PDB file of C-alpha atoms in Angstrom:
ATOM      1  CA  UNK A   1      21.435 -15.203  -5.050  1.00 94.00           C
ATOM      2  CA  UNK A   2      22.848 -18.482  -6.504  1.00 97.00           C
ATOM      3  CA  UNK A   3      22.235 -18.879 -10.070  1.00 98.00           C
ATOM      4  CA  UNK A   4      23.291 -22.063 -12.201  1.00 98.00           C
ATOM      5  CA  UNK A   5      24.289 -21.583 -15.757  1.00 98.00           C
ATOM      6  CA  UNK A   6      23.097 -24.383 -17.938  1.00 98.00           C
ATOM      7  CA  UNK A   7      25.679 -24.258 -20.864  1.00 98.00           C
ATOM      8  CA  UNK A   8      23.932 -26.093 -24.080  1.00 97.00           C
ATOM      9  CA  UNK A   9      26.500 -24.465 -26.676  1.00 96.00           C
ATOM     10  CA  UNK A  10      28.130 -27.066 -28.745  1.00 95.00           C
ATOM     11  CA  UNK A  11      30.206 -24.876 -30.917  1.00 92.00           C
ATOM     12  CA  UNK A  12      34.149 -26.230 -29.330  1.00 91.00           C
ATOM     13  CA  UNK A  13      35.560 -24.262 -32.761  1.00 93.00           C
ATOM     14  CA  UNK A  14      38.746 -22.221 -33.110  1.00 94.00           C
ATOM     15  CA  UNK A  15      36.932 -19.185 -33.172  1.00 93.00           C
ATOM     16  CA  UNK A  16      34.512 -19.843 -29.818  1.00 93.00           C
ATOM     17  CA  UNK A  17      37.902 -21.198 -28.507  1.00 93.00           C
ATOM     18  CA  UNK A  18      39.501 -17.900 -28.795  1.00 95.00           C
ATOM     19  CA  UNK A  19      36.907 -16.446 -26.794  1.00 95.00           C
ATOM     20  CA  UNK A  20      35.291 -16.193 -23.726  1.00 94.00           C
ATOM     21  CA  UNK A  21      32.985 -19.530 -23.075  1.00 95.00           C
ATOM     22  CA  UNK A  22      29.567 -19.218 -22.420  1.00 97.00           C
ATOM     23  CA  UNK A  23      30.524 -19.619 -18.481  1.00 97.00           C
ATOM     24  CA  UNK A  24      32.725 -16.305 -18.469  1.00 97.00           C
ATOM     25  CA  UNK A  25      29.872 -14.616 -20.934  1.00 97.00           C
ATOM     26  CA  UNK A  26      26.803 -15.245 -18.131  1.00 98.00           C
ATOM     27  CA  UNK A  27      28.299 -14.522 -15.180  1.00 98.00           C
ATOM     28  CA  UNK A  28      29.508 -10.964 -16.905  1.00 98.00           C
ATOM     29  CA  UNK A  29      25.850 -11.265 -17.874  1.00 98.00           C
ATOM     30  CA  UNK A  30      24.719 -11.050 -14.654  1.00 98.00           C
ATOM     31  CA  UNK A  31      26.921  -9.158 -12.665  1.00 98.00           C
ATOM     32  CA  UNK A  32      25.995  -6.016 -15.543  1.00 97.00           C
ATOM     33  CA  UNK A  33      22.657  -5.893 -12.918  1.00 97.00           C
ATOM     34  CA  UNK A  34      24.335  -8.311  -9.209  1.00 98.00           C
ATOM     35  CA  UNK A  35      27.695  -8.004  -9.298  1.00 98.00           C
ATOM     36  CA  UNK A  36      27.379  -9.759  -5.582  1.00 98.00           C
ATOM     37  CA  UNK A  37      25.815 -12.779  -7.083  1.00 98.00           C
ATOM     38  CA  UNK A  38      27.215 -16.564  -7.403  1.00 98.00           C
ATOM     39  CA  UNK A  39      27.241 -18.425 -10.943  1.00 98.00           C
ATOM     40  CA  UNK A  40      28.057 -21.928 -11.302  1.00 98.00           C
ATOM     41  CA  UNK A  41      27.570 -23.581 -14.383  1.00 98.00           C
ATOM     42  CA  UNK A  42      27.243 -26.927 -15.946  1.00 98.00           C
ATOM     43  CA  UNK A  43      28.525 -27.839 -19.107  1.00 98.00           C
ATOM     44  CA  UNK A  44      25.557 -30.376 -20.730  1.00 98.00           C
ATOM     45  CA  UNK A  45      27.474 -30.980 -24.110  1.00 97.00           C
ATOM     46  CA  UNK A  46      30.282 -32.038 -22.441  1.00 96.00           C
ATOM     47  CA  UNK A  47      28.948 -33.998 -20.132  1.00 97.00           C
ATOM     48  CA  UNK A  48      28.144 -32.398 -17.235  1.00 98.00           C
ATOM     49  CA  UNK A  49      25.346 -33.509 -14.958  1.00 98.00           C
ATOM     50  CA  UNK A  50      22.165 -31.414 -14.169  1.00 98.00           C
ATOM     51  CA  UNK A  51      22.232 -29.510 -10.780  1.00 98.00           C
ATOM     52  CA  UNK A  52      19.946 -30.462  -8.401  1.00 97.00           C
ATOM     53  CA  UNK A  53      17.283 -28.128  -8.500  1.00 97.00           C
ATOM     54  CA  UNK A  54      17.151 -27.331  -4.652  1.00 96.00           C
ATOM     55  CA  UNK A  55      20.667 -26.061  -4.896  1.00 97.00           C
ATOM     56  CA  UNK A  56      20.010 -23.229  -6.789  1.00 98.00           C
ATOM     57  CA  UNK A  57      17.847 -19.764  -6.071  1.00 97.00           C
ATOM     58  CA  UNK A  58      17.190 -20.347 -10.149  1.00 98.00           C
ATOM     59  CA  UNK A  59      18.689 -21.209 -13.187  1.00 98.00           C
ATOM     60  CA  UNK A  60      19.970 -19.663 -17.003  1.00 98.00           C
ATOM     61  CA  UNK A  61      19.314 -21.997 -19.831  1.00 98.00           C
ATOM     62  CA  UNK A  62      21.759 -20.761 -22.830  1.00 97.00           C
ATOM     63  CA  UNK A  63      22.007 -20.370 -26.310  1.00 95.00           C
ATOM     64  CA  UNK A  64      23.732 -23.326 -28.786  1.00 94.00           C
ATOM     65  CA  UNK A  65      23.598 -23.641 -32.032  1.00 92.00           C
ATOM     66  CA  UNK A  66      22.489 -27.032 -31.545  1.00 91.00           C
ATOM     67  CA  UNK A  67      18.514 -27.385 -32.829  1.00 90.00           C
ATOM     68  CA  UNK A  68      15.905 -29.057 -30.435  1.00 92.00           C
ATOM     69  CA  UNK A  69      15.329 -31.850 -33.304  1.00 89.00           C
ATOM     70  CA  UNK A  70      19.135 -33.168 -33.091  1.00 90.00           C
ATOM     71  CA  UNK A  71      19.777 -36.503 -31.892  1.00 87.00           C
ATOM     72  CA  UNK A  72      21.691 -35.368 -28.568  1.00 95.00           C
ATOM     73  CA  UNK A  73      21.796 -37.395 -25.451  1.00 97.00           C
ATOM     74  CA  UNK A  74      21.651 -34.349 -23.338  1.00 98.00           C
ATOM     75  CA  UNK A  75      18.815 -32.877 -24.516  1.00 97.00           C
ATOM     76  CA  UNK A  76      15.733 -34.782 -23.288  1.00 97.00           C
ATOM     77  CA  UNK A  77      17.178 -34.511 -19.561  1.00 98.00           C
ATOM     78  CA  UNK A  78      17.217 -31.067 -20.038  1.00 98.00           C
ATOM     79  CA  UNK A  79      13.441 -30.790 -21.142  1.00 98.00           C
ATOM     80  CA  UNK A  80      12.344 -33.317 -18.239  1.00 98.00           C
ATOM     81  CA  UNK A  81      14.495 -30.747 -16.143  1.00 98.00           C
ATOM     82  CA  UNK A  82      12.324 -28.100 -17.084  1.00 98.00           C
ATOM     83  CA  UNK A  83       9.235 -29.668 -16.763  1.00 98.00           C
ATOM     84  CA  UNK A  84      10.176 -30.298 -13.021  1.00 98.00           C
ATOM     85  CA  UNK A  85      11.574 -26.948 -12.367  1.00 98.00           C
ATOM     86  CA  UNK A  86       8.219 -25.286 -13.274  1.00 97.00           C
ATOM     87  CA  UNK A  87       6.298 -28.004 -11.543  1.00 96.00           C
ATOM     88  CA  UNK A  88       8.051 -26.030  -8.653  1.00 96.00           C
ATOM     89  CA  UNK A  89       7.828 -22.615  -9.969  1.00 96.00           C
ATOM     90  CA  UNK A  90      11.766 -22.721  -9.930  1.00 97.00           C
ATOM     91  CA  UNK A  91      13.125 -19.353 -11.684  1.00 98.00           C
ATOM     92  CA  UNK A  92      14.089 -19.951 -15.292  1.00 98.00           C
ATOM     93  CA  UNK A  93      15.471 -17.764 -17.898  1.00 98.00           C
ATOM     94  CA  UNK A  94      15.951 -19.254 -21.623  1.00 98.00           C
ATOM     95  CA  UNK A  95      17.749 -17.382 -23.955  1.00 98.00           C
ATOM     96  CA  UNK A  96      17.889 -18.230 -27.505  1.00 96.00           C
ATOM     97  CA  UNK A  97      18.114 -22.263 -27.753  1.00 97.00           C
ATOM     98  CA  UNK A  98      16.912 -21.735 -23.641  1.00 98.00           C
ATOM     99  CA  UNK A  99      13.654 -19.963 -24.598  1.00 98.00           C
ATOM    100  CA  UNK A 100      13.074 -22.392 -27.436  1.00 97.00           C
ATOM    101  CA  UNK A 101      13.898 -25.818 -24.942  1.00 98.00           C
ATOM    102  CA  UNK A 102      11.715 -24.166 -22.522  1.00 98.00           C
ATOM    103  CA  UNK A 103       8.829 -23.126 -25.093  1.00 98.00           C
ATOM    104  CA  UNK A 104       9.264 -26.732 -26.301  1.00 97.00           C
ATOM    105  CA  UNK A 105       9.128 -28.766 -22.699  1.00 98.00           C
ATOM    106  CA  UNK A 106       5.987 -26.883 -21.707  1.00 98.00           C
ATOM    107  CA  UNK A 107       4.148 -27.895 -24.832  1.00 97.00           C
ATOM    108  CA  UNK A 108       4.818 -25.332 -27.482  1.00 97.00           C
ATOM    109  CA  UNK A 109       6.230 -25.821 -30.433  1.00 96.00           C
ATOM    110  CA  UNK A 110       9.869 -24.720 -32.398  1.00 96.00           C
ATOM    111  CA  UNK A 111      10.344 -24.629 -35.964  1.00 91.00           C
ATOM    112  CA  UNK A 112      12.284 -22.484 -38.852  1.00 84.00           C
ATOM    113  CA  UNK A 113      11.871 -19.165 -38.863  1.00 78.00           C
ATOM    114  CA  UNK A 114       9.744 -18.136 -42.071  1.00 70.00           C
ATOM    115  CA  UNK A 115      11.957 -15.267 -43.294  1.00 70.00           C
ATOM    116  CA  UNK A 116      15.413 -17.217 -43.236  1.00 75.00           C
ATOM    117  CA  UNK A 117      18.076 -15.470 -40.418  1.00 83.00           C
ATOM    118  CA  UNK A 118      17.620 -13.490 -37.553  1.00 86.00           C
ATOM    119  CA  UNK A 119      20.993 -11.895 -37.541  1.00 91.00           C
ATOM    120  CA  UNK A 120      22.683  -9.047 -36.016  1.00 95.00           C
ATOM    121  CA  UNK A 121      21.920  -6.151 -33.951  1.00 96.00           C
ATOM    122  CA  UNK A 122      17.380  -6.748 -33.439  1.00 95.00           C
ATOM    123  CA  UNK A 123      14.832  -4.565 -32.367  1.00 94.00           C
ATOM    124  CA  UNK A 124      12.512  -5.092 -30.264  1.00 93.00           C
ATOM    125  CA  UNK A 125       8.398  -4.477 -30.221  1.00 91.00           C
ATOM    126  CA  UNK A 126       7.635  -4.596 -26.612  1.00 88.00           C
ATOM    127  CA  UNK A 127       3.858  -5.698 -25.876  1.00 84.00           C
ATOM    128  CA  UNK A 128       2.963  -6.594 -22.958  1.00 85.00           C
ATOM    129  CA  UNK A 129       5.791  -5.690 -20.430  1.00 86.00           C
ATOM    130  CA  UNK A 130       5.756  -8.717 -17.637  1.00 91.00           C
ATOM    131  CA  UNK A 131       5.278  -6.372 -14.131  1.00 88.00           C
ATOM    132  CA  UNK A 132       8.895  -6.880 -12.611  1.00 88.00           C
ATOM    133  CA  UNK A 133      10.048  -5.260 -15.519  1.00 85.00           C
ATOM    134  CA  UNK A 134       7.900  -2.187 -14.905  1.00 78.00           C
ATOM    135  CA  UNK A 135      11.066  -0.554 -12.526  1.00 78.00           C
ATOM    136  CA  UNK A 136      13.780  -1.648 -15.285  1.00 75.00           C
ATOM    137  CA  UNK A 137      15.239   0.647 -18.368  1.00 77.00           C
ATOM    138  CA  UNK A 138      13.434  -0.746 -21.095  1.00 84.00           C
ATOM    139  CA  UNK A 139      15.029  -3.277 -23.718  1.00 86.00           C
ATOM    140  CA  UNK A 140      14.964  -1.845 -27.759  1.00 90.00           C
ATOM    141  CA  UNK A 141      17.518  -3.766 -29.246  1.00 95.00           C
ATOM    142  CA  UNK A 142      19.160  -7.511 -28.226  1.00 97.00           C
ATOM    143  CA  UNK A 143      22.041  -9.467 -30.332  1.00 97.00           C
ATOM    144  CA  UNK A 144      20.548 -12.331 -31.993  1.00 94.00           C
ATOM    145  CA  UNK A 145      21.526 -14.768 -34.523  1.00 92.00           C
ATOM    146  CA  UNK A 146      19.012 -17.909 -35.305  1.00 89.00           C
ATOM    147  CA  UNK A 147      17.249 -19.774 -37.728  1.00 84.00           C
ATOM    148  CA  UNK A 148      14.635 -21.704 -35.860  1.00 91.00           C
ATOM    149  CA  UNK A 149      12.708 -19.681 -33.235  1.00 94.00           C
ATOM    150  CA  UNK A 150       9.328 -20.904 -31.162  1.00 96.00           C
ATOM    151  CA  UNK A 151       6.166 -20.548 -33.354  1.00 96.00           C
ATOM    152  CA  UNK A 152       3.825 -21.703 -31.324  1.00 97.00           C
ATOM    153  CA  UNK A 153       3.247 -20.253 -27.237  1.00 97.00           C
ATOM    154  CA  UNK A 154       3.452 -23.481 -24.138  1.00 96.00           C
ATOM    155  CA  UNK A 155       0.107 -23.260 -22.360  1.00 92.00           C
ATOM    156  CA  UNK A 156      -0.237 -20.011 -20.202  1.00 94.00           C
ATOM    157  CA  UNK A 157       2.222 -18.304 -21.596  1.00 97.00           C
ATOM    158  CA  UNK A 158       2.560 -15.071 -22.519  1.00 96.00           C
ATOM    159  CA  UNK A 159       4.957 -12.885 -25.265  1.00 97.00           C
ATOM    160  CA  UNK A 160       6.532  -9.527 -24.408  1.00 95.00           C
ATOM    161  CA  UNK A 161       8.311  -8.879 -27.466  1.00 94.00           C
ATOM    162  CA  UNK A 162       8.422  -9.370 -30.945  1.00 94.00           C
ATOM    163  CA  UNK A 163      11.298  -8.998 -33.184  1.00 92.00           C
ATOM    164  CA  UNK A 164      11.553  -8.379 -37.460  1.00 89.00           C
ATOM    165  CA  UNK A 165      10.517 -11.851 -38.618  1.00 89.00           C
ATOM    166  CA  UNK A 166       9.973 -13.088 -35.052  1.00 93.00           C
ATOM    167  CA  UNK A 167       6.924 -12.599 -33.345  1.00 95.00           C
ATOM    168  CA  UNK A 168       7.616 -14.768 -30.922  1.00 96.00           C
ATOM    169  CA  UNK A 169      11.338 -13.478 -29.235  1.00 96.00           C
ATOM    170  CA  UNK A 170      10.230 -13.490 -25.785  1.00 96.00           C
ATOM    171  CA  UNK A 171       7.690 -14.836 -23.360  1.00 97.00           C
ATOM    172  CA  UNK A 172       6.886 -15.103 -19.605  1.00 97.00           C
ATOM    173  CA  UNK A 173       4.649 -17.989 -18.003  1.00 97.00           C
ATOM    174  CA  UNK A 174       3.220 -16.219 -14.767  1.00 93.00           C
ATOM    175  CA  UNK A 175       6.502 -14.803 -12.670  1.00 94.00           C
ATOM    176  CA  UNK A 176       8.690 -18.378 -13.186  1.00 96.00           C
ATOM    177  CA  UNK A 177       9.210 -18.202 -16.593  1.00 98.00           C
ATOM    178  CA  UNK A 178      11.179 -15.633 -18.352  1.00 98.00           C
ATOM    179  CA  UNK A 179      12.926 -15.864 -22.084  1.00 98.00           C
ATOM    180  CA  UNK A 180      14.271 -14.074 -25.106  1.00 97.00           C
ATOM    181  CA  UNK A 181      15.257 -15.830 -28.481  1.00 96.00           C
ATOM    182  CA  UNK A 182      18.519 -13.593 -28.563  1.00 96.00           C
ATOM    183  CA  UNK A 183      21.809 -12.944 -26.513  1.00 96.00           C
ATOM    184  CA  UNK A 184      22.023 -10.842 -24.062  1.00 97.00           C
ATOM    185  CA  UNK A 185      25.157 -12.211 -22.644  1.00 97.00           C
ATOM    186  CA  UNK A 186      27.178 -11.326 -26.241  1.00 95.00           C
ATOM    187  CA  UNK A 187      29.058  -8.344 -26.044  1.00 96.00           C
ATOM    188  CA  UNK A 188      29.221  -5.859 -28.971  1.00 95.00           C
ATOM    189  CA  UNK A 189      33.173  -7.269 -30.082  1.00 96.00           C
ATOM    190  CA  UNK A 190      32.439 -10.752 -30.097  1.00 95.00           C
ATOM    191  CA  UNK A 191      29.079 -10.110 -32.623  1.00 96.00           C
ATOM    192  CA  UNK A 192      31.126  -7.810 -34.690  1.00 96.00           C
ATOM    193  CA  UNK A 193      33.512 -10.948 -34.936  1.00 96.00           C
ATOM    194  CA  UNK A 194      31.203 -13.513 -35.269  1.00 95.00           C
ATOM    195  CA  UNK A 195      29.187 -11.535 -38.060  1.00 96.00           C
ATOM    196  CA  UNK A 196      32.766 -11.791 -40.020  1.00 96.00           C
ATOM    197  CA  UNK A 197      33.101 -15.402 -39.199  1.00 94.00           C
ATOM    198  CA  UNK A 198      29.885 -16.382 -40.615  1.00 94.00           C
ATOM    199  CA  UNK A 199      30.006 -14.565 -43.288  1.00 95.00           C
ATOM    200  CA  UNK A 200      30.124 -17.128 -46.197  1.00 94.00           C
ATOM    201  CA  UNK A 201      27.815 -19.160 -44.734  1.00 92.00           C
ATOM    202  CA  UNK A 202      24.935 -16.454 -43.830  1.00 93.00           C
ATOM    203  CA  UNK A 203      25.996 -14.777 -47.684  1.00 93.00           C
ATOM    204  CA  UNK A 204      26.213 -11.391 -48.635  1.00 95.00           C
ATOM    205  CA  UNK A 205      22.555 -10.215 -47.992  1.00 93.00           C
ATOM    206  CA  UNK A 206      22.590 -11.175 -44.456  1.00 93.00           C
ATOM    207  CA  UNK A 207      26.339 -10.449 -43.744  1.00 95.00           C
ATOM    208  CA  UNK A 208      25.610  -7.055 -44.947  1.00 96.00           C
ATOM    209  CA  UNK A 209      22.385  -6.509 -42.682  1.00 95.00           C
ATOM    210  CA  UNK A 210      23.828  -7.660 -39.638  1.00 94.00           C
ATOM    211  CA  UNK A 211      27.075  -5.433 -40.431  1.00 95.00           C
ATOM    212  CA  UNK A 212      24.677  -2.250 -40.827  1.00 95.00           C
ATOM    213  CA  UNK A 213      22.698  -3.123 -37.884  1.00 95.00           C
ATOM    214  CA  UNK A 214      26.113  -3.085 -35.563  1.00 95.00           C
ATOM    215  CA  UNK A 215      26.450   1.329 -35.245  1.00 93.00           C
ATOM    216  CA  UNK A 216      24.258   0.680 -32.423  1.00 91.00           C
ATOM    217  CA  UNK A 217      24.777  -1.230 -29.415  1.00 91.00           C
ATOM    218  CA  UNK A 218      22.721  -3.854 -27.167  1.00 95.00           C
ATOM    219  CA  UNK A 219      20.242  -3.056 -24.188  1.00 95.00           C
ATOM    220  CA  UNK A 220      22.739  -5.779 -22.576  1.00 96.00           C
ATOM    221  CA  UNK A 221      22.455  -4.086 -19.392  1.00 96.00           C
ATOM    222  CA  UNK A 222      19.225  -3.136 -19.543  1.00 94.00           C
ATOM    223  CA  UNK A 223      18.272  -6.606 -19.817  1.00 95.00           C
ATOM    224  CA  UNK A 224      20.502  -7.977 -17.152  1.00 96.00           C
ATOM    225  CA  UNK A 225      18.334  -6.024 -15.078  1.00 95.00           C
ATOM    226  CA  UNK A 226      15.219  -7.419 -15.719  1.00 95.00           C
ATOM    227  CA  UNK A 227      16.479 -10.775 -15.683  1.00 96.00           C
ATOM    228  CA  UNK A 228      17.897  -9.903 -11.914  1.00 96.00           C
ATOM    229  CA  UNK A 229      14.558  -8.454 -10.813  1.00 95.00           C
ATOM    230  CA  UNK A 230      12.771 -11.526 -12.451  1.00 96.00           C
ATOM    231  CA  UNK A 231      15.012 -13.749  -9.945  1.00 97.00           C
ATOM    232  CA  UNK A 232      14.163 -11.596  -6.901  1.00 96.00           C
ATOM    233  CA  UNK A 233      10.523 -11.326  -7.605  1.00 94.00           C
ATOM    234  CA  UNK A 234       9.998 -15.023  -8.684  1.00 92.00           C
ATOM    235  CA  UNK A 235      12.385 -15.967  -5.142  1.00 82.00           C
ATOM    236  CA  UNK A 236      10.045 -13.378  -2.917  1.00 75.00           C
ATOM    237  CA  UNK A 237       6.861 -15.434  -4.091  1.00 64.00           C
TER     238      UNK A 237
END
């Protein structure tokens, strides 16, 4: 399988820096599930041009802490990008600012999230569980950290999970579309670290939360799963 890694992070501090880029963190990501598979990925803050979407067996849209409103030149491309890839029922999975771009091209709509920060370790409230993740370990708890999150559904979607605050943190469109508003590909080290880094900016409250919420660890695995049997089925259809 060839996957393409659309990178929208535009956090080039000392601290992301330090650690791995978003390229090293999805293709870890995926090989949790396909260690066999390819990952190439395109850097669209930087400059990068979109892939071509017959070059790819599907593609990851990434997280950024970037918001959908901001006056970025990369940003409509990307939605116009989307719009074509599910014209062709093209695999896509969104995660955080990836689920909200997609939730956005396809006609839903992204806003604030009502009870401030979505920050830490999250559980999940599985609802309806999209059928090629019927064979996979089930998902209970995803890192997450975001303020705005999709509020309104795209046209014939539907949501799998719900998270506190969030009742929106996932959704699938048929078997092309599949998205979570939180980060799969972080490991547990570098959200103990960024919990720390943020800390006077998120405050004491939330600092505190996420800080409690860290003696467990992430479904990562169990989600790279899913994601790899959402490629296969979407690429068998």
């Amino acid at each position: 399988m060839r996957l393409a890694i659309l990178i929208t992070n535009t956090d080039h501090s000392d601290f992301a820096g330090a650690r791995p880029d978003d390229a090293v963190k999805f293709s870890r990501f995926v090989a949790l599930a396909r260690p066999d598979w390819s990952c190439t990925s395109f850097d669209l803050p930087r400059g990068d041009a979109l892939p071509k979407l017959e070059d790819f067996d599907g593609f990851i849209i990434g997280g950024s802490p970037a918001f959908l409103s901001d006056d970025r030149p990369w940003i409509a491309p990307l939605l116009e990008f989307i719009r074509a890839a599910h014209a062709d029922r093209v695999p896509l999975l969104g995660t955080c600012f990836g689920h909200q771009a997609i939730a956005a091209a396809l006609g839903g709509r992204v806003g604030r999230n009502g009870e401030g920060w979505g920050h830490g370790l999250l559980e999940l409230q599985m609802f309806q569980v999209p059928p090629w993740m019927k064979g996979a370990p089930k998902v209970r708890r995803l890192y997450g950290s975001h303020a705005e999150q999709v509020l309104d559904l795209p046209d014939n979607a539907t949501v799998w999970c719900a998270s506190e605050g969030c009742p929106i943190a996932g959704f699938f469109v048929e078997n092309s579309i599949f998205t979570t508003q939180h980060h799969p590909e972080i490991s547990a080290d570098f959200m103990a670290d960024l919990v720390d880094h943020l800390a006077d900016y998120m405050g004491a409250e939330v600092t505190e939360k996420a800080r409690a919420s860290l003696i467990d660890e992430a479904d990562n695995a169990a989600f790279a799963e899913a994601a790899a049997q959402f490629f296969e089925q979407a690429i068998r259809a």
